[in-house]
CSV table of C-alpha atoms in Angstrom, one decimal:
chain,number,residue,atom,x,y,z
Z,484,UNK,CA,100.4,138.6,43.2
Z,485,UNK,CA,101.7,135.7,44.4
Z,486,UNK,CA,100.6,136.2,48.0
Z,487,UNK,CA,97.0,137.0,46.5
Z,488,UNK,CA,97.1,133.7,44.7
Z,489,UNK,CA,98.5,132.0,47.7
Z,490,UNK,CA,95.3,133.2,49.9
Z,491,UNK,CA,92.9,132.2,46.7
Z,492,UNK,CA,94.4,129.0,46.7
Z,493,UNK,CA,94.5,128.7,50.7
Z,494,UNK,CA,90.7,129.6,50.9
Z,495,UNK,CA,90.0,126.9,48.1
Z,496,UNK,CA,91.8,124.1,50.0
Z,497,UNK,CA,89.8,125.2,52.8
Z,498,UNK,CA,86.4,125.3,50.7
Z,499,UNK,CA,87.4,122.0,49.9
Z,500,UNK,CA,88.3,120.5,53.6
Z,501,UNK,CA,84.9,122.1,54.5
Z,502,UNK,CA,82.9,120.1,52.0
Z,503,UNK,CA,84.9,116.9,52.8
Z,504,UNK,CA,84.0,117.4,56.1
Z,505,UNK,CA,80.2,118.0,55.3
Z,506,UNK,CA,80.1,115.0,53.1
Z,507,UNK,CA,81.8,112.9,55.2
Z,508,UNK,CA,79.5,113.8,58.4
Z,509,UNK,CA,76.3,113.0,55.9
Z,510,UNK,CA,77.7,109.8,55.3
Z,511,UNK,CA,78.2,109.5,58.7
Z,512,UNK,CA,74.6,110.5,59.5
Z,513,UNK,CA,73.7,108.1,56.9
Z,514,UNK,CA,75.9,104.9,58.4
Z,515,UNK,CA,74.9,105.6,61.8
Z,516,UNK,CA,71.3,106.1,61.6
Z,517,UNK,CA,69.1,105.1,64.5
Z,518,UNK,CA,66.4,103.2,63.3
Z,519,UNK,CA,66.0,100.9,66.5
Z,520,UNK,CA,63.4,98.6,68.4
Z,521,UNK,CA,63.5,99.3,72.0
Z,522,UNK,CA,61.7,98.7,75.4
Z,523,UNK,CA,61.7,101.3,78.5
Z,524,UNK,CA,59.0,100.7,81.1
Z,525,UNK,CA,56.6,101.8,79.3
Z,526,UNK,CA,57.7,104.9,79.0
Z,527,UNK,CA,58.9,107.0,75.5
Z,528,UNK,CA,62.5,108.4,74.9
Z,529,UNK,CA,63.2,110.7,77.8
Z,530,UNK,CA,65.8,111.3,80.6
Z,531,UNK,CA,64.0,108.0,82.4
Z,532,UNK,CA,64.9,105.6,80.3
Z,533,UNK,CA,68.4,103.5,79.9
Z,534,UNK,CA,68.2,104.3,76.1
Z,535,UNK,CA,68.6,108.2,76.5
Z,536,UNK,CA,71.6,107.3,78.5
Z,537,UNK,CA,73.0,105.2,75.8
Z,538,UNK,CA,72.2,107.9,72.9
Z,539,UNK,CA,73.4,110.8,75.4
Z,540,UNK,CA,70.2,112.7,74.5
Z,541,UNK,CA,70.4,114.3,77.7
Z,542,UNK,CA,73.9,114.0,79.0
Z,543,UNK,CA,76.9,115.4,77.5
Z,544,UNK,CA,79.9,112.8,77.7
Z,545,UNK,CA,77.9,109.5,77.1
Z,546,UNK,CA,78.4,106.7,74.2
Z,547,UNK,CA,77.1,107.0,70.9
Z,548,UNK,CA,76.3,110.8,70.9
Z,549,UNK,CA,79.9,111.6,72.2
Z,550,UNK,CA,81.8,109.1,70.0
Z,551,UNK,CA,79.8,110.5,67.0
Z,552,UNK,CA,79.3,114.2,67.4
Z,553,UNK,CA,78.2,114.9,64.0
Z,554,UNK,CA,75.5,112.1,63.6
Z,555,UNK,CA,71.9,112.1,63.8
Z,556,UNK,CA,70.4,110.0,65.3
Z,557,UNK,CA,66.4,108.9,64.4
Z,558,UNK,CA,64.9,107.0,66.9
Z,559,UNK,CA,61.9,105.0,66.8
Z,560,UNK,CA,60.5,103.7,70.2
Z,561,UNK,CA,58.4,100.9,69.9
Z,562,UNK,CA,58.0,100.3,74.0
Z,563,UNK,CA,54.2,99.5,74.7
Z,564,UNK,CA,53.0,97.4,77.8
Z,565,UNK,CA,52.4,94.0,76.4
Z,566,UNK,CA,53.8,90.5,75.8
Z,567,UNK,CA,55.9,90.0,72.8
Z,568,UNK,CA,53.1,88.0,71.5
Z,569,UNK,CA,51.9,91.3,70.3
Z,570,UNK,CA,54.9,92.2,69.4
Z,571,UNK,CA,55.8,89.7,67.2
Z,572,UNK,CA,52.3,89.8,66.0
Z,573,UNK,CA,51.7,93.6,64.7
Z,574,UNK,CA,55.0,95.8,66.5
Z,575,UNK,CA,58.0,94.5,64.6
Z,576,UNK,CA,56.5,95.9,61.5
Z,577,UNK,CA,57.0,99.5,62.8
Z,578,UNK,CA,60.7,98.7,62.6
Z,579,UNK,CA,62.2,101.2,59.6
Z,580,UNK,CA,63.4,98.9,56.5
Z,581,UNK,CA,66.6,101.1,56.5
Z,582,UNK,CA,67.7,100.6,60.2
Z,583,UNK,CA,71.1,100.7,61.3
Z,584,UNK,CA,70.5,99.2,64.9
Z,585,UNK,CA,67.4,97.3,66.9
Z,586,UNK,CA,67.4,97.0,70.2
Z,587,UNK,CA,65.1,94.5,71.6
Z,588,UNK,CA,64.5,94.3,75.5
Z,589,UNK,CA,62.5,91.9,77.5
Z,590,UNK,CA,62.9,89.8,80.6
Z,591,UNK,CA,61.6,92.5,83.1
Z,592,UNK,CA,58.6,90.9,84.0
Z,593,UNK,CA,56.5,89.6,81.0
Z,594,UNK,CA,57.2,85.7,82.0
Z,595,UNK,CA,55.7,85.2,85.2
Z,596,UNK,CA,51.9,85.0,85.3
Z,597,UNK,CA,50.3,85.8,88.4
Z,598,UNK,CA,50.4,82.8,90.2
Z,599,UNK,CA,54.0,82.7,89.7
Z,600,UNK,CA,54.4,80.1,86.9
Z,601,UNK,CA,57.3,80.6,84.4
Z,602,UNK,CA,56.0,81.2,80.9
Z,603,UNK,CA,59.2,81.0,79.1
Z,604,UNK,CA,60.7,77.7,80.6
Z,605,UNK,CA,60.6,76.3,77.1
Z,606,UNK,CA,60.7,76.8,73.3
Z,607,UNK,CA,57.5,75.2,73.0
Z,608,UNK,CA,56.2,78.1,74.9
Z,609,UNK,CA,54.1,81.2,72.7
Z,610,UNK,CA,56.5,83.7,74.8
Z,611,UNK,CA,59.5,82.3,73.8
Z,612,UNK,CA,58.9,81.2,70.4
Z,613,UNK,CA,57.5,84.6,70.0
Z,614,UNK,CA,60.5,86.5,71.1
Z,615,UNK,CA,62.0,84.1,67.9
Z,616,UNK,CA,59.4,85.2,65.8
Z,617,UNK,CA,60.1,88.7,66.5
Z,618,UNK,CA,63.5,88.6,65.6
Z,619,UNK,CA,63.0,86.7,62.3
Z,620,UNK,CA,60.3,89.7,61.1
Z,621,UNK,CA,62.7,92.1,62.1
Z,622,UNK,CA,65.6,90.3,60.7
Z,623,UNK,CA,63.4,89.8,57.1
Z,624,UNK,CA,62.1,93.5,57.6
Z,625,UNK,CA,65.7,95.8,58.4
Z,626,UNK,CA,68.3,92.7,57.0
Z,627,UNK,CA,71.2,94.9,57.2
Z,628,UNK,CA,70.6,96.3,60.9
Z,629,UNK,CA,73.1,95.0,63.3
Z,630,UNK,CA,70.9,93.6,66.3
Z,631,UNK,CA,71.4,93.3,70.5
Z,632,UNK,CA,69.2,92.0,73.4
Z,633,UNK,CA,68.6,93.8,76.3
Z,634,UNK,CA,67.5,91.2,79.2
Z,635,UNK,CA,66.4,93.3,81.9
Z,636,UNK,CA,65.4,92.1,85.3
Z,637,UNK,CA,62.9,93.0,88.2
Z,638,UNK,CA,65.0,93.3,91.6
Z,639,UNK,CA,62.2,92.8,93.9
Z,640,UNK,CA,61.7,91.1,97.2
Z,641,UNK,CA,59.4,88.2,97.6
Z,642,UNK,CA,58.3,87.3,101.5
Z,643,UNK,CA,58.3,83.7,101.8
Z,644,UNK,CA,56.5,81.3,104.8
Z,645,UNK,CA,59.1,79.3,105.6
Z,646,UNK,CA,58.2,77.2,108.7
Z,647,UNK,CA,56.7,79.5,111.8
Z,648,UNK,CA,58.8,82.3,110.0
Z,649,UNK,CA,58.1,84.8,107.3
Z,650,UNK,CA,61.3,85.5,105.1
Z,651,UNK,CA,62.7,88.1,102.3
Z,652,UNK,CA,64.0,86.6,99.5
Z,653,UNK,CA,65.7,88.4,96.3
Z,654,UNK,CA,63.4,87.6,93.4
Z,655,UNK,CA,64.3,84.3,91.7
Z,656,UNK,CA,67.5,84.7,89.5
Z,657,UNK,CA,65.8,82.2,87.1
Z,658,UNK,CA,62.5,83.9,86.9
Z,659,UNK,CA,62.8,85.3,83.2
Z,660,UNK,CA,63.0,84.2,80.3
Z,661,UNK,CA,66.8,85.3,80.0
Z,662,UNK,CA,68.7,81.9,79.1
Z,663,UNK,CA,66.1,80.7,76.4
Z,664,UNK,CA,66.4,84.3,74.6
Z,665,UNK,CA,69.8,84.4,74.9
Z,666,UNK,CA,70.1,81.1,72.9
Z,667,UNK,CA,67.9,83.0,70.4
Z,668,UNK,CA,69.8,86.0,70.5
Z,669,UNK,CA,73.3,83.9,69.9
Z,670,UNK,CA,71.4,82.3,67.2
Z,671,UNK,CA,70.9,85.2,65.2
Z,672,UNK,CA,74.6,86.4,65.8
Z,673,UNK,CA,73.5,89.3,68.3
Z,674,UNK,CA,74.5,90.2,71.5
Z,675,UNK,CA,72.9,90.4,74.9
Z,676,UNK,CA,73.1,93.1,77.4
Z,677,UNK,CA,72.0,91.6,80.6
Z,678,UNK,CA,71.1,93.5,83.6
Z,679,UNK,CA,70.4,90.6,86.1
Z,680,UNK,CA,73.8,89.1,85.4
Z,681,UNK,CA,75.6,92.5,85.9
Z,682,UNK,CA,73.7,93.7,88.9
Z,683,UNK,CA,72.2,90.6,90.7
Z,684,UNK,CA,75.3,89.9,92.7
Z,685,UNK,CA,75.5,93.5,94.0
Z,686,UNK,CA,72.0,95.4,94.1
Z,687,UNK,CA,70.7,93.5,96.8
Z,688,UNK,CA,73.9,94.4,99.1
Z,689,UNK,CA,73.3,98.0,99.8
Z,690,UNK,CA,76.8,98.5,100.8
Z,691,UNK,CA,78.3,96.8,97.8
Z,692,UNK,CA,75.8,98.4,95.4
Z,693,UNK,CA,76.2,102.3,97.3
Z,694,UNK,CA,80.5,101.6,96.7
Z,695,UNK,CA,80.2,99.9,93.5
Z,696,UNK,CA,77.1,101.7,91.8
Z,697,UNK,CA,77.2,105.0,93.9
Z,698,UNK,CA,73.0,103.9,94.8
Z,699,UNK,CA,71.4,101.4,96.5
Z,700,UNK,CA,68.7,99.2,95.4
Z,701,UNK,CA,66.1,101.2,97.1
Z,702,UNK,CA,67.3,104.5,95.6
Z,703,UNK,CA,67.5,103.5,92.2
Z,704,UNK,CA,63.7,102.0,92.1
Z,705,UNK,CA,60.6,104.0,91.0
Z,706,UNK,CA,58.5,101.0,92.6
Z,707,UNK,CA,59.2,97.6,93.1
Z,708,UNK,CA,59.6,96.7,89.3
Z,709,UNK,CA,60.9,99.7,87.5
Z,710,UNK,CA,63.9,101.6,87.7
Z,711,UNK,CA,64.3,105.6,88.4
Z,712,UNK,CA,66.4,107.8,86.6
Z,713,UNK,CA,69.1,106.6,88.7
Z,714,UNK,CA,68.3,103.1,88.0
Z,715,UNK,CA,68.0,103.8,84.2
Z,716,UNK,CA,71.4,105.6,84.7
Z,717,UNK,CA,73.0,102.3,85.7
Z,718,UNK,CA,71.0,100.4,83.1
Z,719,UNK,CA,72.4,102.4,80.2
Z,720,UNK,CA,76.2,102.5,81.2
Z,721,UNK,CA,75.5,98.3,81.0
Z,722,UNK,CA,73.8,98.7,77.9
Z,723,UNK,CA,76.5,101.1,76.4
Z,724,UNK,CA,79.3,99.0,77.7
Z,725,UNK,CA,77.9,95.8,75.6
Z,726,UNK,CA,77.7,98.2,72.7
Z,727,UNK,CA,81.1,99.6,73.0
Z,728,UNK,CA,82.5,96.2,73.9
Z,729,UNK,CA,80.8,94.8,70.1
Z,730,UNK,CA,81.8,97.6,68.5
Z,731,UNK,CA,85.8,97.1,69.5
Z,732,UNK,CA,85.2,93.1,68.6
Z,733,UNK,CA,83.5,94.0,65.5
Z,734,UNK,CA,86.3,96.8,64.5
Z,735,UNK,CA,89.3,95.0,65.6
Z,736,UNK,CA,88.3,92.0,62.9
Z,737,UNK,CA,88.5,94.5,60.1
Z,738,UNK,CA,85.0,93.5,59.1
Z,739,UNK,CA,83.6,95.1,55.9
Z,740,UNK,CA,81.2,97.7,55.8
Z,741,UNK,CA,77.6,96.6,54.6
Z,742,UNK,CA,76.6,97.5,51.3
Z,743,UNK,CA,74.1,100.1,50.4
Z,744,UNK,CA,70.6,99.4,51.0
Z,745,UNK,CA,68.2,99.0,47.8
Z,746,UNK,CA,65.4,101.6,47.8
Z,747,UNK,CA,62.7,99.9,46.8
Z,748,UNK,CA,60.6,97.7,49.1
Z,749,UNK,CA,60.7,94.6,47.0
Z,750,UNK,CA,65.0,94.8,46.7
Z,751,UNK,CA,65.1,95.0,50.4
Z,752,UNK,CA,62.7,91.6,50.6
Z,753,UNK,CA,65.2,90.5,48.0
Z,754,UNK,CA,68.2,91.2,49.8
Z,755,UNK,CA,66.8,89.6,52.8
Z,756,UNK,CA,66.2,86.2,51.2
Z,757,UNK,CA,69.9,86.6,49.5
Z,758,UNK,CA,71.2,86.3,53.1
Z,759,UNK,CA,68.9,83.5,54.7
Z,760,UNK,CA,68.0,83.2,58.0
Z,761,UNK,CA,69.1,79.9,60.0
Z,762,UNK,CA,66.8,77.1,61.1
Z,763,UNK,CA,64.2,78.3,63.9
Z,764,UNK,CA,65.2,77.6,67.5
Z,765,UNK,CA,61.5,77.3,68.5
Z,766,UNK,CA,59.3,74.8,66.9
Z,767,UNK,CA,56.3,76.8,67.7
Z,768,UNK,CA,58.2,79.7,66.1
Z,769,UNK,CA,59.0,77.5,62.9
Z,770,UNK,CA,55.3,77.0,62.3
Z,771,UNK,CA,54.5,80.8,61.8
Z,772,UNK,CA,57.5,81.3,60.1
Z,773,UNK,CA,56.2,84.2,57.8
Z,774,UNK,CA,55.1,87.4,58.3
Z,775,UNK,CA,51.5,88.7,58.8
Z,776,UNK,CA,49.3,90.9,58.2
Z,777,UNK,CA,48.1,93.8,61.0
Z,778,UNK,CA,46.1,96.9,61.2
Z,779,UNK,CA,46.2,98.8,64.7
Z,780,UNK,CA,43.4,100.8,65.2
Z,781,UNK,CA,40.8,102.5,68.1
Z,782,UNK,CA,37.7,100.9,68.9
Z,783,UNK,CA,35.7,101.8,72.3
Z,784,UNK,CA,32.8,100.5,72.9
Z,785,UNK,CA,30.4,101.0,75.7
Z,786,UNK,CA,27.1,98.6,77.1
Z,787,UNK,CA,26.5,95.4,76.8
Z,788,UNK,CA,25.8,93.5,73.3
Z,789,UNK,CA,27.1,96.8,71.7
Z,790,UNK,CA,28.6,95.3,68.5
Z,791,UNK,CA,31.9,96.2,66.1
Z,792,UNK,CA,31.9,94.6,62.8
Z,793,UNK,CA,35.3,94.0,61.2
Z,794,UNK,CA,35.5,92.9,57.5
Z,795,UNK,CA,39.5,91.4,56.0
Z,796,UNK,CA,40.7,88.9,53.8
Z,797,UNK,CA,42.0,85.8,55.4
Z,798,UNK,CA,43.0,84.3,52.5
Z,799,UNK,CA,46.1,86.8,51.5
Z,800,UNK,CA,49.1,84.6,50.9
Z,801,UNK,CA,51.8,84.7,53.1
Z,802,UNK,CA,55.8,85.5,52.0
Z,803,UNK,CA,57.6,82.5,51.6
Z,804,UNK,CA,60.0,81.4,54.6
Z,805,UNK,CA,63.5,82.4,53.7
Z,806,UNK,CA,65.3,79.7,55.7
Z,807,UNK,CA,68.3,78.0,54.6
Z,808,UNK,CA,67.2,74.9,55.1
Z,809,UNK,CA,64.5,73.9,52.1
Z,810,UNK,CA,62.7,71.4,53.4
Z,811,UNK,CA,61.8,74.5,56.1
Z,812,UNK,CA,60.6,76.4,53.3
Z,813,UNK,CA,59.2,73.5,51.4
Z,814,UNK,CA,57.2,71.6,53.9
Z,815,UNK,CA,56.0,75.0,55.5
Z,816,UNK,CA,53.3,76.3,53.1
Z,817,UNK,CA,51.4,78.3,55.8
Z,818,UNK,CA,48.3,77.5,54.2
Z,819,UNK,CA,46.4,78.2,57.4
Z,820,UNK,CA,45.5,80.8,59.1
Z,821,UNK,CA,44.9,82.1,62.9
Z,822,UNK,CA,42.7,85.4,63.5
Z,823,UNK,CA,44.3,87.6,66.0
Z,824,UNK,CA,42.5,90.6,67.9
Z,825,UNK,CA,44.6,92.9,70.8
Z,826,UNK,CA,42.7,95.2,73.0
Z,827,UNK,CA,43.4,97.1,76.2
Z,828,UNK,CA,43.0,95.7,79.4
Z,829,UNK,CA,44.8,95.6,83.4
Z,830,UNK,CA,45.6,99.0,84.4
Z,831,UNK,CA,45.3,100.7,81.1
Z,832,UNK,CA,41.5,100.2,81.3
Z,833,UNK,CA,39.5,102.3,84.1
Z,834,UNK,CA,39.0,100.2,87.4
Z,835,UNK,CA,36.1,98.0,87.4
Z,836,UNK,CA,34.5,99.5,84.1
Z,837,UNK,CA,36.3,96.6,81.6
Z,838,UNK,CA,33.5,93.8,80.5
Z,839,UNK,CA,34.2,91.2,78.9
Z,840,UNK,CA,33.7,90.4,74.7
Z,841,UNK,CA,33.5,87.7,72.6
Z,842,UNK,CA,34.4,87.2,69.1
Z,843,UNK,CA,32.8,84.8,66.9
Z,844,UNK,CA,32.5,84.6,62.7
Z,845,UNK,CA,29.6,85.7,61.2
Z,846,UNK,CA,29.5,85.3,57.2
Z,847,UNK,CA,32.1,84.0,54.4
Z,848,UNK,CA,34.6,82.3,56.6
Z,849,UNK,CA,34.0,79.5,59.6
Z,850,UNK,CA,36.4,79.5,63.3
Z,851,UNK,CA,35.3,78.8,66.4
Z,852,UNK,CA,34.2,81.8,68.4
Z,853,UNK,CA,36.8,82.7,71.3
Z,854,UNK,CA,36.4,85.1,74.6
Z,855,UNK,CA,38.5,88.3,74.6
Z,856,UNK,CA,39.5,87.6,78.3
Z,857,UNK,CA,40.9,90.4,80.0
Z,858,UNK,CA,44.6,89.6,82.5
Z,859,UNK,CA,45.9,92.1,85.1
Z,860,UNK,CA,49.5,91.9,84.5
Z,861,UNK,CA,49.5,92.5,80.8
Z,862,UNK,CA,48.2,95.9,79.4
Z,863,UNK,CA,47.4,94.8,75.9
Z,864,UNK,CA,45.6,91.6,75.8
Z,865,UNK,CA,45.6,89.0,72.2
Z,866,UNK,CA,43.2,86.4,71.7
Z,867,UNK,CA,43.1,84.2,68.8
Z,868,UNK,CA,41.0,81.2,66.7
Z,869,UNK,CA,41.7,79.9,63.6
Z,870,UNK,CA,39.9,80.9,60.8
Z,871,UNK,CA,39.0,79.7,57.3
Z,872,UNK,CA,40.3,81.5,54.4
Z,873,UNK,CA,38.0,84.0,52.6
Z,874,UNK,CA,38.4,87.1,50.8
Z,875,UNK,CA,35.5,89.0,52.4
Z,876,UNK,CA,35.5,87.4,56.3
Z,877,UNK,CA,32.9,89.0,58.8
Z,878,UNK,CA,33.4,88.8,62.3
Z,879,UNK,CA,32.1,90.1,65.3
Z,880,UNK,CA,33.2,91.8,68.7
Z,881,UNK,CA,30.2,92.0,71.3
Z,882,UNK,CA,30.2,93.2,74.8
Z,883,UNK,CA,29.1,92.0,77.4
Z,884,UNK,CA,29.1,92.9,81.1
Z,885,UNK,CA,31.8,91.8,83.8
Z,886,UNK,CA,29.8,89.2,86.1
Z,887,UNK,CA,32.0,90.2,88.9
Z,888,UNK,CA,32.2,94.4,88.6
Z,889,UNK,CA,29.4,95.4,85.9
Z,890,UNK,CA,31.8,96.9,83.7
Z,891,UNK,CA,31.0,97.3,80.5
Z,892,UNK,CA,33.8,99.3,78.2
Z,893,UNK,CA,35.7,97.5,76.0
Z,894,UNK,CA,38.6,98.9,73.8
Z,895,UNK,CA,39.8,96.9,70.7
Z,896,UNK,CA,43.5,98.4,69.3
Z,897,UNK,CA,44.1,95.4,66.6
Z,898,UNK,CA,43.2,92.9,64.6
Z,899,UNK,CA,45.4,90.5,62.7
Z,900,UNK,CA,45.8,87.7,60.2
Z,901,UNK,CA,48.3,85.1,60.8
Z,902,UNK,CA,49.5,82.5,58.2
Z,903,UNK,CA,50.7,79.2,60.5
Z,904,UNK,CA,51.0,75.8,59.0
Z,905,UNK,CA,50.9,72.8,61.4
Z,906,UNK,CA,53.7,70.6,59.1
Z,907,UNK,CA,56.8,72.4,59.8
Z,908,UNK,CA,59.3,69.8,60.7
Z,909,UNK,CA,60.3,69.2,64.4
Z,910,UNK,CA,62.5,67.1,65.7
Z,911,UNK,CA,61.0,64.4,68.5
Z,912,UNK,CA,62.8,66.5,71.3
Z,913,UNK,CA,60.8,69.5,70.4
Z,914,UNK,CA,57.2,67.2,69.7
Z,915,UNK,CA,57.9,65.6,73.0
Z,916,UNK,CA,58.2,69.7,74.4
Z,917,UNK,CA,55.0,70.5,72.6
Z,918,UNK,CA,53.4,68.0,73.6
Z,919,UNK,CA,53.9,68.4,77.4
Z,920,UNK,CA,53.2,72.1,77.0
Z,921,UNK,CA,49.7,70.9,75.5
Z,922,UNK,CA,48.9,68.4,78.2
Z,923,UNK,CA,49.8,71.1,81.1
Z,924,UNK,CA,46.7,72.8,79.7
Z,925,UNK,CA,45.9,77.4,80.8
Z,926,UNK,CA,49.5,78.2,79.8
Z,927,UNK,CA,49.1,81.5,79.2
Z,928,UNK,CA,46.6,84.1,80.3
Z,929,UNK,CA,45.8,84.7,76.6
Z,930,UNK,CA,43.6,82.2,74.2
Z,931,UNK,CA,45.8,81.3,71.8
Z,932,UNK,CA,45.0,77.9,69.7
């Protein structure tokens, strides 16, 4: 009898231990649920992205999956071929509100235009301002998430004429927006994984790269810009190292775990306001420091003169800024509106088939007509114009033939209403910086007032 009771007690203890283990695994799954935002050369989460290396989707001995073998990682890959202006206007809304970790990647080739100008050299430039706007909108949407920036780099070679000779030189170290992106990330307490800083001193030396990385620059690049599977493995190791070092520092400090996430969307928004955000770094980001209304759809048009009519409410009241400084939230009422349209361009359209298009206001609202100009380097274009407030604003997009190629196809991917204000406070340095930016003119290959 004692032996039987002993066996029964042992079985009960084993069952209790199994139940406890299952509960711990479930808690881990909830705690480490991955809902991050990431980008990887316009690719999905496959073996050919650095994210796959970090998550160990294809390898058995990598960082997160190996560290937490009982955790189910849920990934949202919001990578698209576009500038961060599009991402901050619309795509931030794809981030789950209960995300645990958000990765923001940039700086590959998005800060250069075709003439070689650096479009990320000032906080008054739109691509830097919208990098911060994306951070702030993501933080309001997922206030309990941990954030990390990933700064990639284009390790190509440029051929330059110096005197009577042609020389080949590495891509300029300062050709990205990484310095200002790092400043913004640090402002919001996010670490930066820098591919450039980790590899620039090694990757252009084949002997050193082979010895230290196990692969040369040519062997890890799919083209002059994007890595191949071997390159993504190196990229992923750098990101994984940064995650590991950050987690070690957090755990060593004895930081408390975050409180449970509210279930209702209203409670989530209230939590964001409760935590508050610091003042924006960019004066332009301060002018749009609120959420947007955006709808992404696919509309394909062919033949000159074809028109797409869109009716929308431009009078919607935005959520108030949740800056901790009351001056920002009271002065910035966001009483004005931009109307923005996104569309396909570059290699996302058939060569020679893309046409032009114009966007005027037709009825109920007023705006200055804007041309939806096509660019070559960015796959998703965006154009904007200020629009008056009206509950039933009718606008139209009309296709025009390309005067050079004769192309007459146009594909609209989305429309957005962006609240903004010109009353946001700015320092005298910011004021001078914004004036210089306006004076330069044609600062971006997009139309944005």
